[in-house]
PDB file of C-alpha atoms in Angstrom:
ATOM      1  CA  UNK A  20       0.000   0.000   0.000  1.00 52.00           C
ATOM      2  CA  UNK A  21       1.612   3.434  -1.277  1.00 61.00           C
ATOM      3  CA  UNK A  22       2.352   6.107   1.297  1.00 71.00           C
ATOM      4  CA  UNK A  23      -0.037   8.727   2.260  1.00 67.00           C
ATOM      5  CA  UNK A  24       1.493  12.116   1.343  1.00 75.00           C
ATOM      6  CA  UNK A  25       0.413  15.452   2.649  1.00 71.00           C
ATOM      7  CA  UNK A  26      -0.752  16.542  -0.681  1.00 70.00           C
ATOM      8  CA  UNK A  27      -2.876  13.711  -1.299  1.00 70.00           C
ATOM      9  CA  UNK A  28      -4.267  13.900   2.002  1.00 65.00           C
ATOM     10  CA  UNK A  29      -4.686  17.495   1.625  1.00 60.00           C
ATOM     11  CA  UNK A  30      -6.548  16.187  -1.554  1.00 68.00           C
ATOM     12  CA  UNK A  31      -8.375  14.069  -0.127  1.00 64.00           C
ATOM     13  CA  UNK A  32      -9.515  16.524   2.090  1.00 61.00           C
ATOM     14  CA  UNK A  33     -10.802  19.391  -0.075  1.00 61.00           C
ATOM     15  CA  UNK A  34     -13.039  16.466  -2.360  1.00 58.00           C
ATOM     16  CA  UNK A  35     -14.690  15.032   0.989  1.00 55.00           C
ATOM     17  CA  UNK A  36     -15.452  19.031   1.700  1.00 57.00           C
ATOM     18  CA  UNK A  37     -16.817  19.424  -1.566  1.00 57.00           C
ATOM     19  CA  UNK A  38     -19.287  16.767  -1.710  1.00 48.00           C
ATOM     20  CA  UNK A  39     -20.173  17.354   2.091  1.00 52.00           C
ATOM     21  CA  UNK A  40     -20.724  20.859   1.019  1.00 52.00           C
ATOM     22  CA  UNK A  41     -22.989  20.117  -2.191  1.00 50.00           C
ATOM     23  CA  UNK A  42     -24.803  17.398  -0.326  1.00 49.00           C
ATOM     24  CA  UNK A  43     -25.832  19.809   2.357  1.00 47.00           C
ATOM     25  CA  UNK A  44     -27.408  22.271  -0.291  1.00 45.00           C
ATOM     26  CA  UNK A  45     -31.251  22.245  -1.153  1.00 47.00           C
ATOM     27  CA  UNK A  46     -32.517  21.049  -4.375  1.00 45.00           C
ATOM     28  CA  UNK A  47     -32.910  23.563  -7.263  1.00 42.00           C
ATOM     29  CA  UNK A  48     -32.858  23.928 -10.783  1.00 41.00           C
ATOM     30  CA  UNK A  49     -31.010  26.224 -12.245  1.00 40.00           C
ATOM     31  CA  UNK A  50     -33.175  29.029 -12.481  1.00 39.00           C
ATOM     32  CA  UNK A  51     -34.162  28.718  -9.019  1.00 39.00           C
ATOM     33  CA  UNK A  52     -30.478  28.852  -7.923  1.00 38.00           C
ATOM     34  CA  UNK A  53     -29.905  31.844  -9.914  1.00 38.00           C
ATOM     35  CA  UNK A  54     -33.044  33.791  -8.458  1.00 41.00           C
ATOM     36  CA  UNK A  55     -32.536  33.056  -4.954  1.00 43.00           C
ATOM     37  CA  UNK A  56     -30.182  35.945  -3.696  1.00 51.00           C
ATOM     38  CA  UNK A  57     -32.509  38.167  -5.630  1.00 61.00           C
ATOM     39  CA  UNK A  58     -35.703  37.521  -4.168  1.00 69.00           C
ATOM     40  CA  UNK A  59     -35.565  38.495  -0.514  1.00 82.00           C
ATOM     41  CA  UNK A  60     -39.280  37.439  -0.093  1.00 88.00           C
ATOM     42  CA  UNK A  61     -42.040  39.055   2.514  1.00 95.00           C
ATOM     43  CA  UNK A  62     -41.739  40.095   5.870  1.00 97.00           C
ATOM     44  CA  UNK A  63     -44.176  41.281   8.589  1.00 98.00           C
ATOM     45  CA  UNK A  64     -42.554  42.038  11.923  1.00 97.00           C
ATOM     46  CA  UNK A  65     -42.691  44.394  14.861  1.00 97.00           C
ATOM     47  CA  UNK A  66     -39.045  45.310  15.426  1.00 97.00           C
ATOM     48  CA  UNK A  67     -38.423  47.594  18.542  1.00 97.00           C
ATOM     49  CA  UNK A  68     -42.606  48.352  18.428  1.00 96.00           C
ATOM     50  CA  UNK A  69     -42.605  49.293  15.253  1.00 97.00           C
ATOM     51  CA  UNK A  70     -44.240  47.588  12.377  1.00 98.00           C
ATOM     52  CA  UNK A  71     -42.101  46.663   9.667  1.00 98.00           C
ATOM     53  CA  UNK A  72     -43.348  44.941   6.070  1.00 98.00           C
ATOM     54  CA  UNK A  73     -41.722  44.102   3.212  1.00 97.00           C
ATOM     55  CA  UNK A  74     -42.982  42.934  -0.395  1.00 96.00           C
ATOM     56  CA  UNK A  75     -42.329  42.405  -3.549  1.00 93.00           C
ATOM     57  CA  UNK A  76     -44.133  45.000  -6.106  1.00 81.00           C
ATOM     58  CA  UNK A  77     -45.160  48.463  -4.999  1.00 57.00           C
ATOM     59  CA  UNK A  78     -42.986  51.922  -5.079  1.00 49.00           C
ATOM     60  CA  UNK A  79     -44.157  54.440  -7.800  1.00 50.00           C
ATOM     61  CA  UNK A  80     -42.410  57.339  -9.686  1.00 46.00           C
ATOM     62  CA  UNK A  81     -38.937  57.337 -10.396  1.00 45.00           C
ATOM     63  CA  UNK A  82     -37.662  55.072  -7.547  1.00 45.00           C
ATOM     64  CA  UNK A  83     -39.586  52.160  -8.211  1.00 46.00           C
ATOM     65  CA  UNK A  84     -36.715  51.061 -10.255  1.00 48.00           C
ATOM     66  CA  UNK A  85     -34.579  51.255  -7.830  1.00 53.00           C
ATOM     67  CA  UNK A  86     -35.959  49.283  -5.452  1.00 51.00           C
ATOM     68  CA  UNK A  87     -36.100  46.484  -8.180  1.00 62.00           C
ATOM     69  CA  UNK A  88     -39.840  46.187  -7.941  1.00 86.00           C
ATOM     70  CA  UNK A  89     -39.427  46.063  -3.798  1.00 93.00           C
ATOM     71  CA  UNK A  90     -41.767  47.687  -0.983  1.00 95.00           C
ATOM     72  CA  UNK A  91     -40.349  48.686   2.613  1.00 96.00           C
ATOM     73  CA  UNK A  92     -43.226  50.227   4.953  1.00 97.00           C
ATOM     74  CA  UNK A  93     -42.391  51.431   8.654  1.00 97.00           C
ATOM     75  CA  UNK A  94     -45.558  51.517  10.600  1.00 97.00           C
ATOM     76  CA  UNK A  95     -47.772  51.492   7.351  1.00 95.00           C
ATOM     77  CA  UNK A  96     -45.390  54.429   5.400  1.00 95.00           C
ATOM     78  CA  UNK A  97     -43.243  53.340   2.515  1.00 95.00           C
ATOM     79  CA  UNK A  98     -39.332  53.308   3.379  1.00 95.00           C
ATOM     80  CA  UNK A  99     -37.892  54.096  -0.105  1.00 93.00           C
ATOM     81  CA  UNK A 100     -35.045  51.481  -0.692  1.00 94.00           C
ATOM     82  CA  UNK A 101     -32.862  50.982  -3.426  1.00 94.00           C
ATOM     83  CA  UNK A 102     -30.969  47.983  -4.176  1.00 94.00           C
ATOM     84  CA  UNK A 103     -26.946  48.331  -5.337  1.00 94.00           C
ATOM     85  CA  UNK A 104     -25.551  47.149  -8.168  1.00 94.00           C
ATOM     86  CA  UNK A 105     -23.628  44.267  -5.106  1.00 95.00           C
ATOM     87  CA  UNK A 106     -26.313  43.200  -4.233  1.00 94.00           C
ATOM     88  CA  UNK A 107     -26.840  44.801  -1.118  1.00 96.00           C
ATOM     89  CA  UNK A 108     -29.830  47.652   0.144  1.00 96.00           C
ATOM     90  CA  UNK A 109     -29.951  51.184   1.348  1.00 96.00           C
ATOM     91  CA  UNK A 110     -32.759  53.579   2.039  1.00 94.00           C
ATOM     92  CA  UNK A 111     -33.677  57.266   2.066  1.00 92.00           C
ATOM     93  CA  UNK A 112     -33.143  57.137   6.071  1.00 93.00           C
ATOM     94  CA  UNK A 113     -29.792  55.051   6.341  1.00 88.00           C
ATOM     95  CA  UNK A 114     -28.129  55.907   2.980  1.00 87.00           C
ATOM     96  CA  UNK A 115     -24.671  55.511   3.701  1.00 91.00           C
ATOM     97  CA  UNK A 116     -24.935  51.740   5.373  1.00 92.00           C
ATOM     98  CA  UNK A 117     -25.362  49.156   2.684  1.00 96.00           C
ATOM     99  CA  UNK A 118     -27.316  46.266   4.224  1.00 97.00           C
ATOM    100  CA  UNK A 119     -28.076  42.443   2.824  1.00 97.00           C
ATOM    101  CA  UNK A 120     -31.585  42.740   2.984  1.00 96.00           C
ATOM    102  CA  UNK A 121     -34.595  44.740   2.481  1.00 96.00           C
ATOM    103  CA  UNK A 122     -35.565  43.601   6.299  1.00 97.00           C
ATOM    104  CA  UNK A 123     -32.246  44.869   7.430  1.00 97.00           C
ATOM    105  CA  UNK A 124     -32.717  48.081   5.731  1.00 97.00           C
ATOM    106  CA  UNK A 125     -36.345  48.368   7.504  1.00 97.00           C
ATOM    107  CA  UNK A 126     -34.768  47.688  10.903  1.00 97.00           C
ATOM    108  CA  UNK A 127     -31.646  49.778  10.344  1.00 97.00           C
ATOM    109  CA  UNK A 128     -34.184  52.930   9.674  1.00 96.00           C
ATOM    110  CA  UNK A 129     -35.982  52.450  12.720  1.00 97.00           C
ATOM    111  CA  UNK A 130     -32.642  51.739  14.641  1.00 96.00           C
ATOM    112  CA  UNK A 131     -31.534  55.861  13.087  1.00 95.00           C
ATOM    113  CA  UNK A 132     -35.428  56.989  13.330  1.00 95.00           C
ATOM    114  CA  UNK A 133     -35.037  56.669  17.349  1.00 95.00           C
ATOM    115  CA  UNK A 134     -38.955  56.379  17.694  1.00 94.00           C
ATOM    116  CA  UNK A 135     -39.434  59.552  14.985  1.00 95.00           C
ATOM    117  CA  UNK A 136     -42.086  59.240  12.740  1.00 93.00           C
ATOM    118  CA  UNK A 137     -41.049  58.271   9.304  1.00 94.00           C
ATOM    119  CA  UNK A 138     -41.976  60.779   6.798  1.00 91.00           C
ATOM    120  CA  UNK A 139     -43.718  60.373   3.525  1.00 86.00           C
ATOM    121  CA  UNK A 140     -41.161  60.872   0.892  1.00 80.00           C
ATOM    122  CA  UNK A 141     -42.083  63.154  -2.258  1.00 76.00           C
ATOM    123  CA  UNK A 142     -41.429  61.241  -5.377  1.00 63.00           C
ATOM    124  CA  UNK A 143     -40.637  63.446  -8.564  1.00 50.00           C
TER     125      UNK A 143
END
């Protein structure tokens, strides 16, 4: 029986990782794989007492687009979000603080609100 080297242990190693790795991962074709990351789904939650939703569809005027066809509403008024071009979210409130999610975005603006009313913003 040949000798077990480091690299073909280390080898050995990174395969068994692999397939662990791939076995672990749900079922999907490949369009569903490709969507998932861009379809952060619906959320209804009260975060810190304030109601917090999140849809696909809605926004009107200019920003809908960049929401990419996504609704954010703080205690029933639309958070304006805007998704960048990595992936991640921002909104009118909390700008400068990229997020993963439209939820995060939500509960980052009522994290900088500090139990202020959201404000309707005027779209063009």
């Amino acid at each position: 029986m040949p000798e077990l080297s480091r690299r073909r242990a280390l080898t050995a190693a990174a395969a068994l990782a692999t397939v662990t790795a791939a076995a672990t991962l749900p079922a999907a074709g490949p369009a569903q794989a490709a969507g998932h990351h861009d379809d952060p789904g619906t959320f209804d939650e009260v975060y810190k007492g304030r109601r917090i939703q999140g849809r696909p569809g809605g926004g009107s005027g200019h920003h809908h687009h960049h929401g990419a066809g996504y609704a954010v509403f703080v205690d029933g008024v639309e958070l304006h979000v805007m998704r960048n071009a990595d992936g991640s979210w921002i909104s009118v409130v909390s700008h400068y603080a990229p997020v993963p999610t439209p939820r995060a975005a939500a509960r980052a603006a009522v994290d900088e609100l500090q139990g202020a009313a959201l404000l309707p913003f005027p779209a063009n």
